[in-house]
Amino acid sequence: MDFTEDQLQRYSRHIILPEVGGKGQRKLLAAKVFIVGAGGLGCPVGYYLTAAGVGTLGIIDNDSVELSNLQRQIAHSTKTIGMHKIDSAKATFEALNPDVSVIGIKERISKDNILDLIKGYDIVVDGSDNFPTRYLVNDACVMAKKPLVSGAILKFEGHVTTIVPGEGHCYRCLFEEMPPPGLVPSCQEAGVIGAIPGVVGSLQAIEVFKLILGKGDVLKNTLLIYDALKTTFRRIKVPKNPNCPVCGDNPTIRELLDYDAGYCAVR
Amino acid sequence: MEEDIKPDRKINIKGLVCPYTFVKAKLAVEDMEIGQVIEILLDYEEASRSIPKSMEDHGQKVLKIEKINDTDWVLVIRKEKE
Ligand SMILES: [Zn+2]
């Protein structure tokens, strides 16, 4: 594939990097990434993947834009309040880079659709805001052997980890079971400082680039914790657990479960 | 300096400025086989220094840097590394 003059300009800062070059940029343009959620994390991840020319972006969400989202969800705007988040995000991404094909899915992700949805993609990014979805996405990615870049934010803290099935840990190696609903912060406790999704989403986007380019080290067997109050990044080693119920030697979870509701989502 | 090397490829990037001078040169080198030689004609003075430096940084071999008239330079580079 030859670059157009516009593409040479748009991607010039990638092409001049030894780790990317024309070859790497072609890999980015050919890549297909599926993003779960068009909220706090899905917005910056989608924005940077689009800007970088990641050729195909699938994105799923089932909510509409609310005024309370705009403190941190940068693909939406005052003008798109009330619009479906998928339409709002798709319009933003398409305006940013016409090279990217954005496939929006206005559904709730579930055990019945996830495997079909992620089938055609190279990498999955979890930007969901609740434990049932996080475990669903983890288990589905382990079963489908799709690399997963998982992110989470709450208050002044952010987590990022990259799950490469067959090579490293999975989310259940880290936290085997979902916390009981009583231990999960209720909606009114679940504040999030603005810009923290930008930090975590940008880290997720860079993990995706490295997976596509095959360069550098991703957060395999590692959980990265960002503490915005202290301005610290901590790396926690997460060994793959041979007894993990989904990615271990004798998995007990062999098909997707009913990942209970009963949790309050941070909207 | 090796003088009598016949280039496998020639590009003319006159009129371009940084970073497009290097973008074009780098893409041309990426398309070549290891051991092949490229001749680059340019008229952006700064690139006559920055392209050779970046090519060396990326592991390529600069065979020649020559100012051929008042405005133009010719660079000759051999691809040593993918
Ligand atoms: Zn596991």
Coordinates of C-alpha atoms and ligand atoms in Angstrom, one line a residue:
Chain A
M1 CA 0.0 0.0 0.0
D2 CA 1.4 3.4 -1.0
F3 CA 0.7 6.3 1.3
T4 CA -1.2 9.3 -0.1
E5 CA 0.4 12.7 0.3
D6 CA -2.1 13.4 3.1
Q7 CA -1.2 10.2 4.9
L8 CA 2.6 11.1 4.6
Q9 CA 1.8 14.3 6.4
R10 CA -0.7 12.9 8.9
Y11 CA 1.5 10.1 10.0
S12 CA 4.9 11.7 9.5
R13 CA 5.8 11.7 13.2
H14 CA 5.2 8.0 13.2
I15 CA 7.0 7.2 10.0
I16 CA 10.2 8.9 11.2
L17 CA 10.3 6.8 14.3
P18 CA 12.6 3.8 13.9
E19 CA 10.1 1.6 15.8
V20 CA 7.3 2.5 13.5
G21 CA 8.3 3.6 10.0
G22 CA 6.2 3.1 7.0
K23 CA 6.0 -0.6 7.8
G24 CA 4.6 0.0 11.3
Q25 CA 2.2 2.6 10.0
R26 CA 0.8 0.1 7.5
K27 CA 0.3 -2.3 10.4
L28 CA -1.6 0.3 12.3
L29 CA -3.8 1.0 9.2
A30 CA -4.5 -2.7 8.8
A31 CA -5.3 -3.3 12.5
K32 CA -8.7 -3.9 13.9
V33 CA -9.4 -3.0 17.5
F34 CA -12.6 -3.5 19.5
I35 CA -13.3 -1.1 22.3
V36 CA -15.8 -1.9 25.1
G37 CA -17.5 1.3 26.2
A38 CA -17.6 4.8 24.8
G39 CA -17.2 6.4 28.2
G40 CA -14.4 7.8 30.2
L41 CA -11.8 5.4 28.9
G42 CA -13.3 4.5 25.5
C43 CA -13.3 8.1 24.5
P44 CA -9.5 8.8 24.8
V45 CA -8.6 5.3 23.7
G46 CA -10.8 5.7 20.6
Y47 CA -9.5 9.2 20.0
Y48 CA -5.8 8.3 20.0
L49 CA -6.3 5.1 18.1
T50 CA -8.2 7.1 15.5
A51 CA -5.6 9.8 15.4
A52 CA -2.9 7.2 14.9
G53 CA -4.7 5.6 12.0
V54 CA -5.7 2.3 13.5
G55 CA -7.8 1.2 10.5
T56 CA -10.8 -0.4 12.0
L57 CA -12.4 0.5 15.3
G58 CA -15.3 -1.4 16.7
I59 CA -17.0 0.3 19.7
I60 CA -19.9 -0.9 21.8
D61 CA -22.0 1.1 24.2
N62 CA -25.7 1.2 25.1
D63 CA -26.0 4.6 26.7
S64 CA -26.8 8.2 25.7
V65 CA -24.6 11.2 26.4
E66 CA -25.5 12.9 29.7
L67 CA -24.4 16.2 31.0
S68 CA -22.6 14.5 33.9
N69 CA -20.4 12.6 31.4
L70 CA -18.8 15.7 30.0
Q71 CA -16.4 16.3 32.9
R72 CA -14.3 13.4 31.6
Q73 CA -15.7 11.8 28.4
I74 CA -13.8 13.7 25.7
A75 CA -15.4 12.4 22.6
H76 CA -18.8 13.8 23.5
S77 CA -19.8 17.4 23.8
T78 CA -22.5 19.8 25.1
K79 CA -24.0 19.6 21.6
T80 CA -24.3 15.8 21.7
I81 CA -26.1 15.5 25.0
G82 CA -29.0 13.1 24.5
M83 CA -27.5 11.6 21.5
H84 CA -26.5 7.9 21.6
K85 CA -22.9 7.7 22.8
I86 CA -22.0 5.6 19.7
D87 CA -23.3 8.2 17.3
S88 CA -21.5 11.0 19.3
A89 CA -18.2 9.1 19.4
K90 CA -18.4 8.0 15.8
A91 CA -18.9 11.5 14.6
T92 CA -16.0 12.8 16.7
F93 CA -13.6 10.0 15.5
E94 CA -14.7 10.3 11.8
A95 CA -14.1 14.1 11.9
L96 CA -10.6 13.5 13.3
N97 CA -9.4 10.9 10.7
P98 CA -11.3 9.8 7.6
D99 CA -8.8 6.9 7.2
V100 CA -10.5 5.0 10.1
S101 CA -13.6 2.9 9.7
V102 CA -15.6 3.2 12.9
I103 CA -18.1 0.4 13.5
G104 CA -20.5 1.4 16.3
I105 CA -22.6 -1.1 18.1
K106 CA -25.6 0.1 20.1
E107 CA -26.0 -2.8 22.3
R108 CA -25.2 -4.0 25.8
I109 CA -22.3 -6.4 25.7
S110 CA -23.3 -9.8 27.1
K111 CA -22.3 -13.4 27.2
D112 CA -24.5 -14.0 24.3
N113 CA -23.0 -11.5 21.9
I114 CA -19.4 -10.9 23.0
L115 CA -17.6 -13.8 21.2
D116 CA -19.3 -13.0 17.9
L117 CA -18.5 -9.3 18.4
I118 CA -14.8 -9.6 19.0
K119 CA -14.3 -12.4 16.5
G120 CA -13.0 -10.2 13.6
Y121 CA -10.7 -8.1 15.8
D122 CA -7.0 -8.3 16.6
I123 CA -7.1 -6.7 20.0
V124 CA -9.8 -5.8 22.6
V125 CA -9.7 -2.8 24.9
D126 CA -11.8 -2.8 28.0
G127 CA -13.0 0.6 29.0
S128 CA -16.0 -0.6 30.9
D129 CA -17.1 0.8 34.2
N130 CA -18.3 -2.2 36.1
F131 CA -17.1 -5.6 37.4
P132 CA -19.5 -7.9 35.6
T133 CA -18.4 -6.5 32.2
R134 CA -14.7 -6.6 33.2
Y135 CA -14.9 -10.3 34.1
L136 CA -17.1 -11.1 31.0
V137 CA -14.5 -9.4 28.7
N138 CA -11.6 -11.1 30.5
D139 CA -13.1 -14.6 30.2
A140 CA -14.2 -14.1 26.6
C141 CA -10.8 -12.8 25.6
V142 CA -9.0 -15.7 27.3
M143 CA -11.4 -18.2 25.5
A144 CA -11.0 -16.4 22.2
K145 CA -7.3 -15.9 22.7
K146 CA -7.5 -12.2 22.0
P147 CA -5.0 -9.8 23.6
L148 CA -6.9 -7.5 26.0
V149 CA -5.8 -4.1 27.3
S150 CA -7.8 -3.5 30.4
G151 CA -8.2 -0.2 32.2
A152 CA -10.1 1.0 35.3
I153 CA -10.5 4.3 37.1
L154 CA -12.0 5.3 40.4
K155 CA -11.6 8.5 42.4
F156 CA -7.9 9.5 42.0
E157 CA -6.6 6.0 41.0
G158 CA -6.1 4.3 37.7
H159 CA -5.2 0.7 36.8
V160 CA -3.9 -0.7 33.5
T161 CA -2.9 -4.2 32.6
T162 CA -2.4 -6.1 29.3
I163 CA -3.6 -9.7 29.1
V164 CA -2.0 -11.8 26.4
P165 CA -3.8 -15.2 26.6
G166 CA -1.4 -18.1 26.6
E167 CA 1.5 -15.9 27.5
G168 CA 0.7 -14.0 30.6
H169 CA -1.7 -13.5 33.5
C170 CA -5.5 -12.8 33.1
Y171 CA -7.8 -10.6 35.2
R172 CA -8.9 -13.6 37.3
C173 CA -5.2 -14.5 38.1
L174 CA -5.2 -11.1 39.7
F175 CA -8.7 -11.1 41.3
E176 CA -10.2 -14.6 41.0
E177 CA -13.8 -13.6 41.8
M178 CA -15.8 -10.4 41.5
P179 CA -16.0 -8.4 44.7
P180 CA -19.5 -8.8 46.3
P181 CA -21.8 -5.9 45.4
G182 CA -21.6 -4.5 49.0
L183 CA -17.9 -3.9 48.7
V184 CA -18.2 -2.1 45.4
P185 CA -18.5 1.7 45.8
S186 CA -22.1 2.8 45.3
C187 CA -22.9 5.4 42.6
Q188 CA -22.7 8.2 45.1
E189 CA -19.3 7.1 46.3
A190 CA -17.9 6.6 42.8
G191 CA -16.4 10.0 42.0
V192 CA -13.7 10.3 39.3
I193 CA -11.3 13.2 39.0
G194 CA -11.4 14.7 35.5
A195 CA -8.4 13.8 33.3
I196 CA -7.7 10.5 35.0
P197 CA -9.4 8.7 32.2
G198 CA -7.1 10.6 29.9
V199 CA -4.0 9.2 31.7
V200 CA -5.3 5.7 31.8
G201 CA -6.8 5.7 28.3
S202 CA -3.6 7.1 26.8
L203 CA -1.6 4.3 28.5
Q204 CA -4.1 1.8 27.1
A205 CA -3.8 3.3 23.6
I206 CA 0.0 3.0 23.8
E207 CA -0.3 -0.7 24.9
V208 CA -2.4 -1.3 21.8
F209 CA 0.2 0.4 19.5
K210 CA 2.9 -1.8 21.0
L211 CA 0.9 -5.0 20.5
I212 CA 0.2 -4.0 16.8
L213 CA 3.8 -3.0 16.1
G214 CA 5.4 -5.8 18.1
K215 CA 7.7 -3.4 19.8
G216 CA 8.6 -2.8 23.4
D217 CA 7.2 -4.5 26.4
V218 CA 3.5 -4.5 27.3
L219 CA 2.0 -4.8 30.8
K220 CA 2.0 -8.6 30.6
N221 CA 2.0 -10.2 34.1
T222 CA 2.0 -6.7 35.4
L223 CA -0.6 -4.3 36.9
L224 CA 0.2 -0.6 36.7
I225 CA -1.3 1.6 39.3
Y226 CA -1.4 5.3 38.9
D227 CA -2.1 7.4 42.1
A228 CA -3.0 10.9 40.9
L229 CA -2.9 12.4 44.4
K230 CA 0.6 11.2 45.1
T231 CA 1.6 11.4 41.4
T232 CA 3.1 7.9 41.5
F233 CA 3.1 4.9 39.2
R234 CA 3.5 1.5 40.8
R235 CA 4.1 -1.7 38.9
I236 CA 2.8 -4.9 40.6
K237 CA 4.0 -8.3 39.4
V238 CA 1.0 -10.5 38.6
P239 CA 2.2 -14.1 37.9
K240 CA 0.0 -16.3 35.8
N241 CA -1.9 -18.5 38.3
P242 CA -1.8 -22.2 37.3
N243 CA -5.0 -22.6 39.3
C244 CA -6.8 -19.7 37.6
P245 CA -10.4 -20.8 37.0
V246 CA -10.3 -19.5 33.4
C247 CA -6.7 -19.4 32.1
G248 CA -5.1 -22.0 34.5
D249 CA -4.1 -25.6 33.7
N250 CA -7.5 -27.1 34.6
P251 CA -10.0 -24.3 34.0
T252 CA -13.4 -24.6 35.7
I253 CA -14.9 -21.8 33.7
R254 CA -15.2 -23.2 30.2
E255 CA -18.1 -21.2 29.0
L256 CA -19.3 -17.7 29.7
L257 CA -21.3 -17.2 32.9
D258 CA -24.1 -15.0 33.9
Y259 CA -22.2 -12.0 35.1
D260 CA -24.7 -10.7 37.6
A261 CA -26.1 -7.2 37.6
G262 CA -26.7 -5.7 41.0
Y263 CA -23.7 -3.4 40.6
C264 CA -23.9 0.3 40.3
A265 CA -22.2 1.6 37.2
V266 CA -20.2 4.8 37.3
R267 CA -21.9 6.8 34.6
Chain B
M1 CA 34.2 8.2 0.3
E2 CA 33.4 5.6 -2.3
E3 CA 33.0 7.4 -5.6
D4 CA 32.0 4.8 -8.2
I5 CA 29.0 3.2 -6.7
K6 CA 26.0 2.9 -9.0
P7 CA 22.7 3.6 -7.1
D8 CA 19.9 1.1 -7.3
R9 CA 17.4 3.8 -6.8
K10 CA 17.3 7.6 -7.1
I11 CA 14.8 10.0 -5.5
N12 CA 14.4 13.7 -6.0
I13 CA 13.1 15.5 -2.9
K14 CA 13.8 19.0 -4.0
G15 CA 11.2 21.4 -2.7
L16 CA 10.5 19.4 0.4
V17 CA 11.4 20.5 4.0
C18 CA 11.8 18.7 7.3
P19 CA 10.4 16.3 8.3
Y20 CA 9.1 15.3 4.8
T21 CA 12.6 15.2 3.5
F22 CA 13.3 12.4 5.9
V23 CA 9.9 10.8 5.6
K24 CA 10.4 10.3 1.8
A25 CA 14.0 9.2 2.2
K26 CA 13.1 6.7 4.9
L27 CA 10.2 5.2 3.0
A28 CA 12.4 4.8 0.0
V29 CA 15.0 3.0 2.0
E30 CA 12.4 0.7 3.7
D31 CA 11.4 -0.5 0.2
M32 CA 14.9 -1.5 -0.8
E33 CA 16.8 -4.7 -0.1
I34 CA 19.8 -4.8 2.3
G35 CA 22.9 -3.9 0.4
Q36 CA 21.1 -1.7 -2.2
V37 CA 22.2 1.9 -2.6
I38 CA 20.0 5.0 -3.0
E39 CA 20.9 8.4 -4.3
I40 CA 18.9 11.4 -2.9
L41 CA 18.8 14.8 -4.6
L42 CA 17.7 17.6 -2.3
D43 CA 17.8 21.4 -1.9
Y44 CA 16.9 21.8 1.8
E45 CA 20.2 22.6 3.4
E46 CA 19.3 21.4 6.9
A47 CA 18.4 17.9 5.5
S48 CA 21.8 17.5 3.9
R49 CA 23.0 17.2 7.5
S50 CA 20.0 15.7 9.3
I51 CA 19.2 12.9 6.8
P52 CA 22.7 11.4 7.0
K53 CA 22.7 11.7 10.8
S54 CA 19.3 10.0 11.1
M55 CA 20.2 7.3 8.6
E56 CA 23.3 6.5 10.6
D57 CA 21.2 6.4 13.8
H58 CA 18.9 3.9 12.1
G59 CA 21.8 1.7 11.1
Q60 CA 22.3 2.7 7.5
K61 CA 25.6 3.6 5.9
V62 CA 26.2 7.0 4.4
L63 CA 28.5 6.7 1.4
K64 CA 28.5 10.3 0.1
I65 CA 27.3 13.8 1.0
E66 CA 28.1 16.2 -1.9
K67 CA 27.0 19.8 -2.6
I68 CA 26.7 19.7 -6.4
N69 CA 25.8 23.3 -7.1
D70 CA 24.5 26.5 -5.3
T71 CA 21.3 25.0 -4.2
D72 CA 21.5 21.2 -4.4
W73 CA 23.0 18.3 -2.5
V74 CA 23.4 14.6 -3.4
L75 CA 23.4 11.9 -0.7
V76 CA 24.3 8.3 -1.3
I77 CA 23.2 5.8 1.3
R78 CA 23.5 2.0 1.5
K79 CA 20.9 0.0 3.3
E80 CA 22.5 -2.1 6.0
K81 CA 19.5 -2.8 8.2
E82 CA 15.8 -3.4 8.0
Ligands
ZN1 ZN -6.0 -16.3 34.7

